[in-house]
Short mmCIF file of C-alpha atoms in Angstrom, two decimals:
data_model
loop_
_atom_site.label_atom_id
_atom_site.label_comp_id
_atom_site.label_asym_id
_atom_site.label_seq_id
_atom_site.Cartn_x
_atom_site.Cartn_y
_atom_site.Cartn_z
CA UNK A 2 22.96 -10.95 -6.50
CA UNK A 3 22.00 -10.99 -2.80
CA UNK A 4 18.61 -9.84 -1.66
CA UNK A 5 20.34 -6.82 0.16
CA UNK A 6 22.41 -5.59 -2.78
CA UNK A 7 21.55 -2.51 -4.57
CA UNK A 8 21.54 -2.40 -8.28
CA UNK A 9 20.46 -0.36 -11.12
CA UNK A 10 16.82 -0.83 -12.24
CA UNK A 11 16.32 -2.53 -15.73
CA UNK A 12 13.36 -2.07 -18.12
CA UNK A 13 11.97 -5.39 -16.80
CA UNK A 14 11.79 -3.76 -13.42
CA UNK A 15 9.44 -1.12 -14.26
CA UNK A 16 6.22 -2.64 -13.11
CA UNK A 17 7.80 -3.78 -9.91
CA UNK A 18 9.16 0.04 -9.55
CA UNK A 19 5.74 1.40 -9.95
CA UNK A 20 4.11 -1.39 -7.73
CA UNK A 21 6.55 -0.65 -4.76
CA UNK A 22 6.30 3.24 -5.45
CA UNK A 23 2.66 2.94 -5.41
CA UNK A 24 2.19 0.96 -2.31
CA UNK A 25 4.59 2.92 -0.35
CA UNK A 26 3.09 6.49 -1.17
CA UNK A 27 -0.84 5.43 -1.23
CA UNK A 28 -1.27 5.60 2.47
CA UNK A 29 -0.07 9.52 2.17
CA UNK A 30 -2.83 10.37 -0.13
CA UNK A 31 -5.50 10.86 2.12
CA UNK A 32 -3.23 12.75 4.82
CA UNK A 33 -1.81 15.35 2.17
CA UNK A 34 -4.69 15.45 -0.08
CA UNK A 35 -2.93 15.17 -3.33
CA UNK A 36 -1.26 12.57 -5.15
CA UNK A 37 2.40 12.23 -4.26
CA UNK A 38 4.77 12.95 -7.04
CA UNK A 39 6.64 9.80 -7.24
CA UNK A 40 3.21 8.19 -7.79
CA UNK A 41 2.73 10.21 -11.11
CA UNK A 42 6.56 9.66 -12.21
CA UNK A 43 7.23 8.34 -15.57
CA UNK A 44 9.10 5.40 -14.19
CA UNK A 45 10.20 3.97 -17.63
CA UNK A 46 11.85 6.96 -18.44
CA UNK A 47 13.51 7.23 -14.97
CA UNK A 48 14.85 3.67 -15.21
CA UNK A 49 15.95 4.13 -18.93
CA UNK A 50 17.72 7.38 -17.70
CA UNK A 51 19.73 5.37 -15.09
CA UNK A 52 18.00 7.05 -12.14
CA UNK A 53 16.70 4.35 -10.30
CA UNK A 54 18.19 1.51 -8.15
CA UNK A 55 16.57 -1.37 -6.69
CA UNK A 56 16.84 -3.68 -3.90
CA UNK A 57 15.47 -7.31 -3.30
CA UNK A 58 14.46 -10.15 -5.66
CA UNK A 59 11.23 -9.50 -5.84
CA UNK A 60 12.04 -5.87 -5.69
CA UNK A 61 10.84 -4.36 -2.11
CA UNK A 62 12.62 -1.11 -2.13
CA UNK A 63 14.04 1.45 -4.50
CA UNK A 64 15.69 5.08 -4.50
CA UNK A 65 15.34 7.33 -7.45
CA UNK A 66 18.38 9.72 -7.70
CA UNK A 67 19.88 12.33 -10.11
CA UNK A 68 23.19 13.98 -10.23
CA UNK A 69 22.89 17.71 -10.17
CA UNK A 70 25.46 20.45 -10.38
CA UNK A 71 27.36 20.16 -6.93
CA UNK A 72 24.76 17.53 -5.37
CA UNK A 73 23.02 14.19 -5.66
CA UNK A 74 19.05 14.96 -5.77
CA UNK A 75 17.37 12.14 -3.83
CA UNK A 76 14.05 12.08 -5.69
CA UNK A 77 12.23 9.30 -3.84
CA UNK A 78 12.67 6.41 -1.54
CA UNK A 79 10.20 3.83 -1.62
CA UNK A 80 9.99 0.58 0.55
CA UNK A 81 7.05 -1.45 0.20
CA UNK A 82 4.72 -1.76 3.02
CA UNK A 83 5.56 -5.56 3.67
CA UNK A 84 9.31 -5.01 3.89
CA UNK A 85 8.92 -2.44 6.66
CA UNK A 86 11.04 -3.01 9.86
CA UNK A 87 13.77 -4.99 7.90
CA UNK A 88 16.36 -2.26 7.31
CA UNK A 89 15.64 -1.82 3.75
CA UNK A 90 15.05 2.05 3.92
CA UNK A 91 18.51 2.18 5.82
CA UNK A 92 20.33 0.16 3.29
CA UNK A 93 18.93 2.42 0.46
CA UNK A 94 19.79 5.59 2.18
CA UNK A 95 23.65 4.23 2.71
CA UNK A 96 23.51 3.53 -0.76
CA UNK A 97 22.70 7.10 -1.69
CA UNK A 98 25.64 8.19 0.35
CA UNK A 99 27.74 5.74 -1.73
CA UNK A 100 26.47 6.70 -4.89
CA UNK A 101 27.01 10.37 -4.09
CA UNK A 102 30.71 9.70 -3.14
CA UNK A 103 31.18 7.62 -6.29
CA UNK A 104 30.07 10.72 -8.33
CA UNK A 105 32.58 12.72 -6.42
CA UNK A 106 29.57 14.80 -4.89
CA UNK A 107 29.64 16.18 -1.32
CA UNK A 108 25.97 16.83 -0.72
CA UNK A 109 22.67 15.14 -1.13
CA UNK A 110 19.37 17.04 -1.13
CA UNK A 111 16.07 16.05 -0.93
CA UNK A 112 12.70 17.18 0.33
CA UNK A 113 9.58 15.60 1.83
CA UNK A 114 5.90 16.64 2.26
CA UNK A 115 5.68 18.44 5.64
CA UNK A 116 2.67 16.04 6.43
CA UNK A 117 4.74 13.05 6.11
CA UNK A 118 5.76 13.01 9.57
CA UNK A 119 7.36 9.57 9.53
CA UNK A 120 10.03 11.05 7.11
CA UNK A 121 10.54 14.10 9.31
CA UNK A 122 11.63 11.79 12.02
CA UNK A 123 13.79 9.20 9.67
CA UNK A 124 16.00 11.84 7.69
CA UNK A 125 17.95 13.71 10.73
CA UNK A 126 18.78 10.13 12.17
CA UNK A 127 20.67 9.60 8.75
CA UNK A 128 22.56 12.85 9.10
CA UNK A 129 20.12 15.04 7.00
CA UNK A 130 19.44 18.60 8.41
CA UNK A 131 16.65 20.78 7.42
CA UNK A 132 17.38 23.72 5.03
CA UNK A 133 14.01 25.17 4.61
CA UNK A 134 10.26 24.90 4.41
CA UNK A 135 8.65 25.81 0.86
CA UNK A 136 5.16 25.77 -0.38
CA UNK A 137 5.38 24.72 -4.12
CA UNK A 138 1.82 24.37 -5.60
CA UNK A 139 -0.22 22.01 -3.71
CA UNK A 140 2.70 20.69 -1.84
CA UNK A 141 4.27 21.72 1.28
CA UNK A 142 7.55 20.74 1.47
CA UNK A 143 10.66 20.31 3.83
CA UNK A 144 13.87 20.51 1.98
CA UNK A 145 16.83 18.70 3.68
CA UNK A 146 20.49 18.30 2.99
CA UNK A 147 23.17 15.92 3.96
CA UNK A 148 26.96 16.79 3.68
CA UNK A 149 29.32 14.30 3.11
CA UNK A 150 33.15 14.07 3.81
CA UNK A 151 34.97 14.10 0.66
CA UNK A 152 36.91 11.09 1.57
CA UNK A 153 40.46 10.33 1.31
CA UNK A 154 42.40 11.69 -1.58
#
């Protein structure tokens, strides 16, 4: 596998998935005042369920996705801070588009905390549009969607 390929995570990747997720989301804890949900996820269960895809050797980035009725839900994008600026996040977001198309889904949905301003700048650059802002418990979230062309028949 080349370093820029994205592949399904394996059980052996769980410690790296946890470490990259924690490194990526830890800087947000003081800003949002709560633990970001990806940091509390059951990474082993997500990997076992086939929801986690990783890139890099060692792992430097990952996405957690789940096929739902009518759309692909992008639960988490995490890039280790040491890999910022190397195109890892863009590569992962393009993979999510390809994954949705492979599953014959024409929409991707996600949300991000309203205080994660970096994400609010990034997602529109990749074709995501704001759907709504909703407070859910301690989380003030901006919900996004991206509509994909169905592709050739």
